[in-house]
mmCIF file of C-alpha atoms and ligand atoms in Angstrom:
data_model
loop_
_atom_site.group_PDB
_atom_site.id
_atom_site.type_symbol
_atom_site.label_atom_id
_atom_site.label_comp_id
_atom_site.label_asym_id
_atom_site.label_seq_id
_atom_site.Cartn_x
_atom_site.Cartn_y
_atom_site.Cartn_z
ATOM 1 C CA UNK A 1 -46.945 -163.445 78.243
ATOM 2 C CA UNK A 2 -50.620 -162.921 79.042
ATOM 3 C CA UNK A 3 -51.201 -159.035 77.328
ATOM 4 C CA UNK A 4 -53.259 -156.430 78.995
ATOM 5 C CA UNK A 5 -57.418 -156.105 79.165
ATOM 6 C CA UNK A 6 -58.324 -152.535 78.839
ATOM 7 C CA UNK A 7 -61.518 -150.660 79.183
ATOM 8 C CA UNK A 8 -61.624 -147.105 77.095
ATOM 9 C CA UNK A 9 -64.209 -144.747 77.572
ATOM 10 C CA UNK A 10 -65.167 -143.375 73.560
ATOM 11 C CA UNK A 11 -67.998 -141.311 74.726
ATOM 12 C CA UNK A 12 -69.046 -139.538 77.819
ATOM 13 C CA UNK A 13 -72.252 -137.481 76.472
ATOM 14 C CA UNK A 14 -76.141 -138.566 77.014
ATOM 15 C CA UNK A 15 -77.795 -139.482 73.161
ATOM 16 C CA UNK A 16 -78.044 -136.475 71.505
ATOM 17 C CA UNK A 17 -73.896 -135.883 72.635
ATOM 18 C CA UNK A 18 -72.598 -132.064 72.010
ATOM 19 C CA UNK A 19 -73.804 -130.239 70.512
ATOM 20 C CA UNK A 20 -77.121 -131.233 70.175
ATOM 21 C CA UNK A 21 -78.650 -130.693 67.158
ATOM 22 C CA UNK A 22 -81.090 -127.464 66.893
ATOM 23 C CA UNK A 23 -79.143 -126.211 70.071
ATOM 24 C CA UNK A 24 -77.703 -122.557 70.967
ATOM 25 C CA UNK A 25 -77.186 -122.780 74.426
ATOM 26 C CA UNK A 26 -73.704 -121.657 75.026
ATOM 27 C CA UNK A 27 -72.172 -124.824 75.392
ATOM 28 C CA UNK A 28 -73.347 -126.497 71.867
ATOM 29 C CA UNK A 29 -72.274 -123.004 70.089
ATOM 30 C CA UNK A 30 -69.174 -123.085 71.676
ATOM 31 C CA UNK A 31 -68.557 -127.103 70.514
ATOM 32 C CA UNK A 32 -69.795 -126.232 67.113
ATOM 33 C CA UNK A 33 -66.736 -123.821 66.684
ATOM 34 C CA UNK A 34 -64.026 -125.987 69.181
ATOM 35 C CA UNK A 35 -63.862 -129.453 68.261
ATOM 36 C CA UNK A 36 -62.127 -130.065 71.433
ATOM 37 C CA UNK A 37 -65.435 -129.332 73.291
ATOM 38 C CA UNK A 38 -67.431 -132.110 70.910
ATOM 39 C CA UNK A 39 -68.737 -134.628 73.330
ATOM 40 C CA UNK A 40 -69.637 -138.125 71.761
ATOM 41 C CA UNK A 41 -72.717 -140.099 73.317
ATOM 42 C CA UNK A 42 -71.618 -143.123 76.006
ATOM 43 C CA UNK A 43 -69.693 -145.643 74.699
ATOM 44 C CA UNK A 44 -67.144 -148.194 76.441
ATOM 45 C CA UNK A 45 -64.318 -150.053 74.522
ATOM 46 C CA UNK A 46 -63.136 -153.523 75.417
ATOM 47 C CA UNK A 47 -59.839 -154.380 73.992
ATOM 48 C CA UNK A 48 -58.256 -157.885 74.793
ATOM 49 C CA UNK A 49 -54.190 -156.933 74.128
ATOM 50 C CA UNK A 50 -53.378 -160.712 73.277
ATOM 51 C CA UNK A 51 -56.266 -161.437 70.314
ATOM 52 C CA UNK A 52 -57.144 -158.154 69.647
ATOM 53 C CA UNK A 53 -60.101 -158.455 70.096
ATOM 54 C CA UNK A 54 -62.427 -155.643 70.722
ATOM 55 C CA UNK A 55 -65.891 -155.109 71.364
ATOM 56 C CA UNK A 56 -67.767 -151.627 71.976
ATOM 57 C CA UNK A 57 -70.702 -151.381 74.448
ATOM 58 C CA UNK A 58 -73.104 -149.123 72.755
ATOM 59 C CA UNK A 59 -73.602 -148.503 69.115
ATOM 60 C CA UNK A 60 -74.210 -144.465 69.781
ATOM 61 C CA UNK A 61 -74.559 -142.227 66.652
ATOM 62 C CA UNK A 62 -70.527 -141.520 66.502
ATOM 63 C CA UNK A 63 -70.265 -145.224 65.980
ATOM 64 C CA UNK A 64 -67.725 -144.229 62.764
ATOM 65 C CA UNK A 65 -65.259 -142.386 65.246
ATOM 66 C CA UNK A 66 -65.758 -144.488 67.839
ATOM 67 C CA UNK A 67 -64.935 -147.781 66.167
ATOM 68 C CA UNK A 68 -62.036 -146.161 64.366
ATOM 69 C CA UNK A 69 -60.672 -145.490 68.192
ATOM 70 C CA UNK A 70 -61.412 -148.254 69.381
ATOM 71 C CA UNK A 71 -59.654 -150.654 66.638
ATOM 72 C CA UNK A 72 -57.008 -148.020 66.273
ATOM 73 C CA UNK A 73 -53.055 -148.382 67.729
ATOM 74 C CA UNK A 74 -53.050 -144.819 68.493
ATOM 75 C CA UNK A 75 -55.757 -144.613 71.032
ATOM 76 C CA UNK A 76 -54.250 -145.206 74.853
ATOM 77 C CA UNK A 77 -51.149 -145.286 76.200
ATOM 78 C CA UNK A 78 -50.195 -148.689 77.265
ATOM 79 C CA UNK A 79 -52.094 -151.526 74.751
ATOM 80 C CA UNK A 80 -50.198 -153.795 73.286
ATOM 81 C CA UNK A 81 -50.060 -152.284 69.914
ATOM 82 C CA UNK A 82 -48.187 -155.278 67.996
ATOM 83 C CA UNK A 83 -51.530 -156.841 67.905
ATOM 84 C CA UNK A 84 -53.875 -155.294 65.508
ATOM 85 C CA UNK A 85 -57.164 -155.120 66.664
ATOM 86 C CA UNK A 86 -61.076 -156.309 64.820
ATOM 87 C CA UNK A 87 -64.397 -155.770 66.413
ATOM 88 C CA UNK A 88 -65.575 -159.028 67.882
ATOM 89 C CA UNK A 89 -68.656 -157.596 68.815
ATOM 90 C CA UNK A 90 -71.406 -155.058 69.963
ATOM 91 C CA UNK A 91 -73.114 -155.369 73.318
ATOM 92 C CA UNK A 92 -76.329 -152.907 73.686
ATOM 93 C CA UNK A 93 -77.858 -151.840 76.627
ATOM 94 C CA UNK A 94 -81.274 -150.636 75.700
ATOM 95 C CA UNK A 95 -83.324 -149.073 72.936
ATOM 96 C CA UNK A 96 -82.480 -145.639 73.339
ATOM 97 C CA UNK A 97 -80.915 -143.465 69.745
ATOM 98 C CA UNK A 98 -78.220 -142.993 71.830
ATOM 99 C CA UNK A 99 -77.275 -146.859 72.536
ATOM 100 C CA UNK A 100 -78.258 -148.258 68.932
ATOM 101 C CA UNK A 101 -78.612 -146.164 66.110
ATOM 102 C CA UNK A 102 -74.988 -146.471 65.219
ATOM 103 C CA UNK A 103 -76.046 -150.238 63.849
ATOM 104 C CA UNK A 104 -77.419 -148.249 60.937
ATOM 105 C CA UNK A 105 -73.430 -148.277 59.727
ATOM 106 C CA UNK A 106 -72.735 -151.919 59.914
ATOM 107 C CA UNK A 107 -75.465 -152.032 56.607
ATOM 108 C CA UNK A 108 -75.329 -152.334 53.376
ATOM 109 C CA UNK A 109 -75.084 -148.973 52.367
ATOM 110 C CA UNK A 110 -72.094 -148.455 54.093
ATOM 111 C CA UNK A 111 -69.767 -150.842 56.246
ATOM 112 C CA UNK A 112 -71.647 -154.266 54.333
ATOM 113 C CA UNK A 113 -70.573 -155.955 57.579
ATOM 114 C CA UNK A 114 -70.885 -159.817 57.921
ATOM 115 C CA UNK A 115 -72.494 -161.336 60.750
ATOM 116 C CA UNK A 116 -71.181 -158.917 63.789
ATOM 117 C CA UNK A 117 -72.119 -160.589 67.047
ATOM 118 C CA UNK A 118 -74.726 -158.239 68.472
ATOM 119 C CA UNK A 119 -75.610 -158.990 72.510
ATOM 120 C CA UNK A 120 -78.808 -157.786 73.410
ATOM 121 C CA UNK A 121 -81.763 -158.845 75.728
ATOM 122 C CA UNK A 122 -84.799 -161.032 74.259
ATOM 123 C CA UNK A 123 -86.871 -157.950 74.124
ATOM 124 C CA UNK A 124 -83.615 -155.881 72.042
ATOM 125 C CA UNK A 125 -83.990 -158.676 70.035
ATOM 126 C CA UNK A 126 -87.434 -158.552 69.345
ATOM 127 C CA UNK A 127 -87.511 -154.934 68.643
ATOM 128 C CA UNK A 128 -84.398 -154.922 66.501
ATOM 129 C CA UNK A 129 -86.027 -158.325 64.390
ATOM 130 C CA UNK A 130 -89.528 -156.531 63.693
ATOM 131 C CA UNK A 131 -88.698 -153.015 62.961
ATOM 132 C CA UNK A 132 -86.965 -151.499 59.750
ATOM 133 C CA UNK A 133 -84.618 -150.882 59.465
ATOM 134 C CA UNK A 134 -82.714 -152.787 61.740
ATOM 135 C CA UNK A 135 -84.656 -155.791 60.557
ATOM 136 C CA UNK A 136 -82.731 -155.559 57.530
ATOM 137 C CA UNK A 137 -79.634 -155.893 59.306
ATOM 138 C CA UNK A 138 -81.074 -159.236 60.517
ATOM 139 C CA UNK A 139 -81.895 -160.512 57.360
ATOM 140 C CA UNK A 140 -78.496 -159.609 55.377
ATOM 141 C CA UNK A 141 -77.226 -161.586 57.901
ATOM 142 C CA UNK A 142 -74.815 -157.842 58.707
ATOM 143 C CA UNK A 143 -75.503 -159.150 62.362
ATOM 144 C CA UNK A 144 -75.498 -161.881 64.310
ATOM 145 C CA UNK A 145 -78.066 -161.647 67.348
ATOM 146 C CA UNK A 146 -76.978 -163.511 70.490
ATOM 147 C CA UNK A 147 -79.615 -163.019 73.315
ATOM 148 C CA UNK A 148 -78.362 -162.671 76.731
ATOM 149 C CA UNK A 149 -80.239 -162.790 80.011
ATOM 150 C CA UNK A 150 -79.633 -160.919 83.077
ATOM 151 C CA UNK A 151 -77.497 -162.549 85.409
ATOM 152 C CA UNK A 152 -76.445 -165.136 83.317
ATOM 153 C CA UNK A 153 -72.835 -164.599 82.941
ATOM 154 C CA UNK A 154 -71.411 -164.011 78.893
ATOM 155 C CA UNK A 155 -68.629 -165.468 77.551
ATOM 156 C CA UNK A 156 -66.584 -162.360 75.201
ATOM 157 C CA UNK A 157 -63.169 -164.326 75.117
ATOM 158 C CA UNK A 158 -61.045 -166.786 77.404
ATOM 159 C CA UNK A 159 -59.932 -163.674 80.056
ATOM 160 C CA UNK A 160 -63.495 -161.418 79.149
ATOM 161 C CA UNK A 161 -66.629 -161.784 80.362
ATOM 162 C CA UNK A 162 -69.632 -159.898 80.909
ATOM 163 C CA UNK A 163 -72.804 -160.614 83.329
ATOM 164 C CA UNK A 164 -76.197 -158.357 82.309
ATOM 165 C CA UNK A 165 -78.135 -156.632 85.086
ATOM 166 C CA UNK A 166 -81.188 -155.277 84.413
ATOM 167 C CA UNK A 167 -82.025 -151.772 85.411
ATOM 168 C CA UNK A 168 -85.251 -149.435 85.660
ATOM 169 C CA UNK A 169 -85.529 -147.106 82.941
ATOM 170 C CA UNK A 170 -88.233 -146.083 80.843
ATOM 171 C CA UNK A 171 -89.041 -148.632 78.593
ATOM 172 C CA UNK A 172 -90.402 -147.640 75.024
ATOM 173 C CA UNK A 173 -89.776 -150.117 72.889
ATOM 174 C CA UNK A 174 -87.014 -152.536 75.269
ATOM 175 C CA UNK A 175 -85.825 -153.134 78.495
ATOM 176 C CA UNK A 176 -82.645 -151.660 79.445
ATOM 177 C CA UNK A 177 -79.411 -153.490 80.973
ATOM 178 C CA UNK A 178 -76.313 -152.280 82.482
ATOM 179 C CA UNK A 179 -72.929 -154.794 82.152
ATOM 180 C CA UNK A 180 -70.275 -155.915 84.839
ATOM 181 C CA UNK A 181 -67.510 -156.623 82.862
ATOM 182 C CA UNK A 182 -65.022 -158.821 84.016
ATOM 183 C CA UNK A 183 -61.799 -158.340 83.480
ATOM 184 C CA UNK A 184 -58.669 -160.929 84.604
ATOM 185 C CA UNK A 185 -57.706 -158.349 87.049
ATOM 186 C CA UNK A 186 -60.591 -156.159 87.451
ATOM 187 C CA UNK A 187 -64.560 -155.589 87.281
ATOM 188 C CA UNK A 188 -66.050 -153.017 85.699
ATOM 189 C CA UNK A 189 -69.722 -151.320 85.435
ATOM 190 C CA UNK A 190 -71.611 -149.856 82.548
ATOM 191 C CA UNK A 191 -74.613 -148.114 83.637
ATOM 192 C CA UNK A 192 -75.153 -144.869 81.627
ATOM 193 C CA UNK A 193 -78.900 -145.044 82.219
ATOM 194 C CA UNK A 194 -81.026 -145.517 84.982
ATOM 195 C CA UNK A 195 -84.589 -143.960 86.115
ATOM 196 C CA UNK A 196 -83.241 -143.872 89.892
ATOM 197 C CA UNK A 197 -80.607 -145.898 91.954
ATOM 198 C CA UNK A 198 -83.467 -146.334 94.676
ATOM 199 C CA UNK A 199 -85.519 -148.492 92.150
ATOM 200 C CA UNK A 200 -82.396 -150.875 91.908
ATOM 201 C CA UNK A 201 -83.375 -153.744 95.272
ATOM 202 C CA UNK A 202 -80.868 -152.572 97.758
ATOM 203 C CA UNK A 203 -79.832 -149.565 96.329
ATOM 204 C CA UNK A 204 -76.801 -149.049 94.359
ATOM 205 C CA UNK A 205 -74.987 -149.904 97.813
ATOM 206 C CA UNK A 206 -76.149 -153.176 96.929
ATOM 207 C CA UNK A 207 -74.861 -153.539 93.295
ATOM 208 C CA UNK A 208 -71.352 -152.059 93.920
ATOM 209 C CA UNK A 209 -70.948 -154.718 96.983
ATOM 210 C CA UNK A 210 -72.654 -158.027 95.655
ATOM 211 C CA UNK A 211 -70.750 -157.997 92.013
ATOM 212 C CA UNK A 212 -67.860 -156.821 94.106
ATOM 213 C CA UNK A 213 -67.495 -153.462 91.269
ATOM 214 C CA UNK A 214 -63.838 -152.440 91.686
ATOM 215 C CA UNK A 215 -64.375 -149.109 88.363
ATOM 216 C CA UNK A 216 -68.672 -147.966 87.825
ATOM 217 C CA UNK A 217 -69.523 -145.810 85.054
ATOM 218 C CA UNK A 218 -72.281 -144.224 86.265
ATOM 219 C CA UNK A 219 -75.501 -142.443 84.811
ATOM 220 C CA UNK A 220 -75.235 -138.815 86.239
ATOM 221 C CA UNK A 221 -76.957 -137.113 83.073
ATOM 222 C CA UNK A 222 -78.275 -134.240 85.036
ATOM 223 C CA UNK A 223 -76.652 -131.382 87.465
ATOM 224 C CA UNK A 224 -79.815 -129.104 88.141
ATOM 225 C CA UNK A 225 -83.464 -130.258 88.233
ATOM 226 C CA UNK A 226 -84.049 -127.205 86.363
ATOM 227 C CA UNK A 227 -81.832 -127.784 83.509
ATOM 228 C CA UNK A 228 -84.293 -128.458 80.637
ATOM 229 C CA UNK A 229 -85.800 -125.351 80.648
ATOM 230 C CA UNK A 230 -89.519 -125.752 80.023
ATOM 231 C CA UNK A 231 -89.026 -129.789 79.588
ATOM 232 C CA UNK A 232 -90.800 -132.018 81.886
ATOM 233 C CA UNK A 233 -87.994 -133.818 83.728
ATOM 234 C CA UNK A 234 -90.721 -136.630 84.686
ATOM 235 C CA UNK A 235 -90.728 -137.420 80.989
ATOM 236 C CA UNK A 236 -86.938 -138.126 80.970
ATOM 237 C CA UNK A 237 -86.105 -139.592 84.533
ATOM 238 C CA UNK A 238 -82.459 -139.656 85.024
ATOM 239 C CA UNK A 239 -80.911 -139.608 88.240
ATOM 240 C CA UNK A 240 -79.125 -136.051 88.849
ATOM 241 C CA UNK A 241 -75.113 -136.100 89.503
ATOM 242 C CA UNK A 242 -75.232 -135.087 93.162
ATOM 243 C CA UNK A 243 -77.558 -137.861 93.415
ATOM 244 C CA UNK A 244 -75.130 -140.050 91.770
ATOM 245 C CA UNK A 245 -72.773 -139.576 94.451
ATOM 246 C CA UNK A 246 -74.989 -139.610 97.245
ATOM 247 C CA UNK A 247 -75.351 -143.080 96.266
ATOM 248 C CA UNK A 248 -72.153 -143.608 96.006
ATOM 249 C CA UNK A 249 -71.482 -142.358 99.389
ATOM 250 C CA UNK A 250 -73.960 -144.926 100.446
ATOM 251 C CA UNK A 251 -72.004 -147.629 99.232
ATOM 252 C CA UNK A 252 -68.676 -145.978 100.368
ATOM 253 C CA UNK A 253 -70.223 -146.233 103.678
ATOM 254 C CA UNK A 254 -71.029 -149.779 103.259
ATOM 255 C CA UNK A 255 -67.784 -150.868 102.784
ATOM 256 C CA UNK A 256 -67.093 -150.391 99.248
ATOM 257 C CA UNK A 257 -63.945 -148.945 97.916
ATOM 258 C CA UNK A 258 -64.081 -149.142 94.294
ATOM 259 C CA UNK A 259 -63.668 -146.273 91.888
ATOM 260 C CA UNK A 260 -66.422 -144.171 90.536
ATOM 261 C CA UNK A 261 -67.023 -142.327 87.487
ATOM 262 C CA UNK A 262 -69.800 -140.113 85.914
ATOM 263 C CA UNK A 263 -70.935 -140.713 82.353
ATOM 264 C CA UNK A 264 -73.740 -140.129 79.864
ATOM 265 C CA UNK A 265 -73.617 -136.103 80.645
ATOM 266 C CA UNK A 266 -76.669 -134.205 79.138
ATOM 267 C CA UNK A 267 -75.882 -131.122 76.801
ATOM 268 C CA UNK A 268 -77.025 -128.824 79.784
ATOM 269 C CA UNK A 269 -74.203 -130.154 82.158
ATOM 270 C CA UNK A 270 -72.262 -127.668 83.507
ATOM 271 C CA UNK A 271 -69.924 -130.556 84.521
ATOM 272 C CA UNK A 272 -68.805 -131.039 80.760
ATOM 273 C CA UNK A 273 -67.758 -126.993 80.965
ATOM 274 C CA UNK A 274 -63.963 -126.591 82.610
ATOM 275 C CA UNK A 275 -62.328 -129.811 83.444
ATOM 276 C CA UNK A 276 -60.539 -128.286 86.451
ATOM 277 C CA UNK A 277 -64.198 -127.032 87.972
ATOM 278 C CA UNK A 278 -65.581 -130.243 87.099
ATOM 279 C CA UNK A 279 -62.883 -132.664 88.823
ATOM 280 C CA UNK A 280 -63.108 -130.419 91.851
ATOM 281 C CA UNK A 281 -66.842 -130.635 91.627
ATOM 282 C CA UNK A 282 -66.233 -134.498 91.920
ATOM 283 C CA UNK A 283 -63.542 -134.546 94.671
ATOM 284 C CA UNK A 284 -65.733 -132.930 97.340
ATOM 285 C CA UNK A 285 -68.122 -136.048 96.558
ATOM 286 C CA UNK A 286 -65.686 -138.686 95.851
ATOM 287 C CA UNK A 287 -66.703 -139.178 92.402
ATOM 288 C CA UNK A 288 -64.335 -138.599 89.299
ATOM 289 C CA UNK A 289 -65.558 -137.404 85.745
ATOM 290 C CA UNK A 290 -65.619 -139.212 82.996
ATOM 291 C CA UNK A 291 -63.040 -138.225 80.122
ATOM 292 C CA UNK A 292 -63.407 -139.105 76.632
ATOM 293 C CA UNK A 293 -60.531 -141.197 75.942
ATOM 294 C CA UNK A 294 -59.852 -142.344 79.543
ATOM 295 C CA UNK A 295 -58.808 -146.103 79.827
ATOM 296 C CA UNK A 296 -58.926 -148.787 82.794
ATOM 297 C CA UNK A 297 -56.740 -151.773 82.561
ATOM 298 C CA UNK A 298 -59.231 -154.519 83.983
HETATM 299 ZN ZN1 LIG O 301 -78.865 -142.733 77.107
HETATM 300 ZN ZN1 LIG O 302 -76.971 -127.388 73.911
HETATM 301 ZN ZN1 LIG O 303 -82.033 -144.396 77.811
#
């Protein structure tokens, strides 16, 4: 009997997640105090029901409580939970604290992990082989690089795999990537960053229709251009949510019919604030919002 493939979603927040540290805008305060309204950085879950087999997309600074929900039986409501799950491997999308510092736990000061297949791009590579401390991870042989390159199609298991697309966003010290995954049933998109959907040739329109995107996750970090308060927004391009959707309209009108989701929401968001105002936020532009702990069988 060929068990389920299911996507989670184990983080919904941009890097810094909520609260933010050094923050006392109303919504960190209130997160310190609720644990309920503690958002985690972006981070997808791959589980394959018949192995086990589970890889996270993003190693974000919760990477403790996101690989304990991702490799535990209690997370979701319909895996196959006679099968218990191990972490088959990391895929990262860029260079970002938000997408990578978590590797820091797979070391030897605290996990000791051995050789954990790590996907990245030749230029993730290159930065995680000649900086510390990731280096070290390299050389203790706690990880196993395994370069990918953008549209060349990945192998994860027999009924799982994923195909890199490379994306603009600011590139410091890598290039950044976002991942169709393909499911036996189902694709899915990861793209929690993204400078602008207009640099992408053809749009997102184009992206949606050609890898024929049945669930995005999309970037949507901002819901004001005024939101960072004396920040310059230039410095931190991100496209804002109603922008999001406008491109998702685009490709709505295109023909597409898949579903799509915002993800990666900056501290300032009003859209992580009441659930109820949020989702109806999201229903005038045909757009859901992402929920920490929200799962897609694919
Ligand atoms: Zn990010
Ligand atoms: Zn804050
Ligand atoms: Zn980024």
């Amino acid at each position: 009997m060929p068990a389920d493939v299911d996507a989670l979603l184990l983080g919904r927040a941009q890097d810094g997640g909520v609260p933010q540290a050094g923050c006392r805008c109303p919504r960190c305060t209130a997160a310190w105090i609720d644990p309920a309204r503690v958002a985690r950085p972006a981070c997808l879950g791959l589980v394959d029901g018949a192995t086990g087999e589970s890889w996270l997309v993003d190693a974000t600074p919760a990477f403790p409580s996101q690989l304990r929900d991702l490799l535990s039986d209690t997370v979701g409501t319909h895996v196959d939970v006679a099968v218990p799950r191990l972490l088959a491997g990391i895929l990262l999308t860029h260079a970002h604290i938000g997408h990578y510092a978590g590797l820091v736990h797979l070391g030897r000061e605290a996990m000791g992990a051995r050789a954990v297949p790590v996907f990245v791009s030749a230029s993730m590579a290159a930065f995680l082989t000649a900086n510390a401390p990731w280096r070290q991870l390299v050389e203790l042989g706690n990880i196993d690089l395994c370069v990918f390159a953008a549209g060349e199609p990945l192998t994860l298991s027999e009924r799982l795999s994923v195909m890199p697309v490379a994306v603009p966003h600011r590139a410091e010290w890598s290039d950044a990537h976002a991942f169709v995954v393909h499911g036996p049933t189902r694709r899915l998109l990861w793209c929690p960053d993204i400078d602008r959907y207009d640099d992408l040739d053809g749009g997102l329109r184009r992206l949606l229709l050609d890898h024929r995107i049945d669930v995005a996750c999309l970037d949507a970090t901002f819901l004001d251009a005024g939101e960072l308060g004396g920040r310059d927004m230039r410095n931190v391009p991100h496209p804002l949510a109603g922008d999001t959707a406008v491109a998702v309209g685009a490709a709505r009108a295109a023909g597409w019919g898949g579903e799509a989701w915002l993800i990666h929401f900056n501290h300032t968001n009003a859209l992580l604030d009441d659930a109820g105002a949020a989702e109806a936020w999201g229903r005038e532009r045909g757009v859901e919002i992402g929920m920490e702990g929200w799962q897609w069988r694919i």
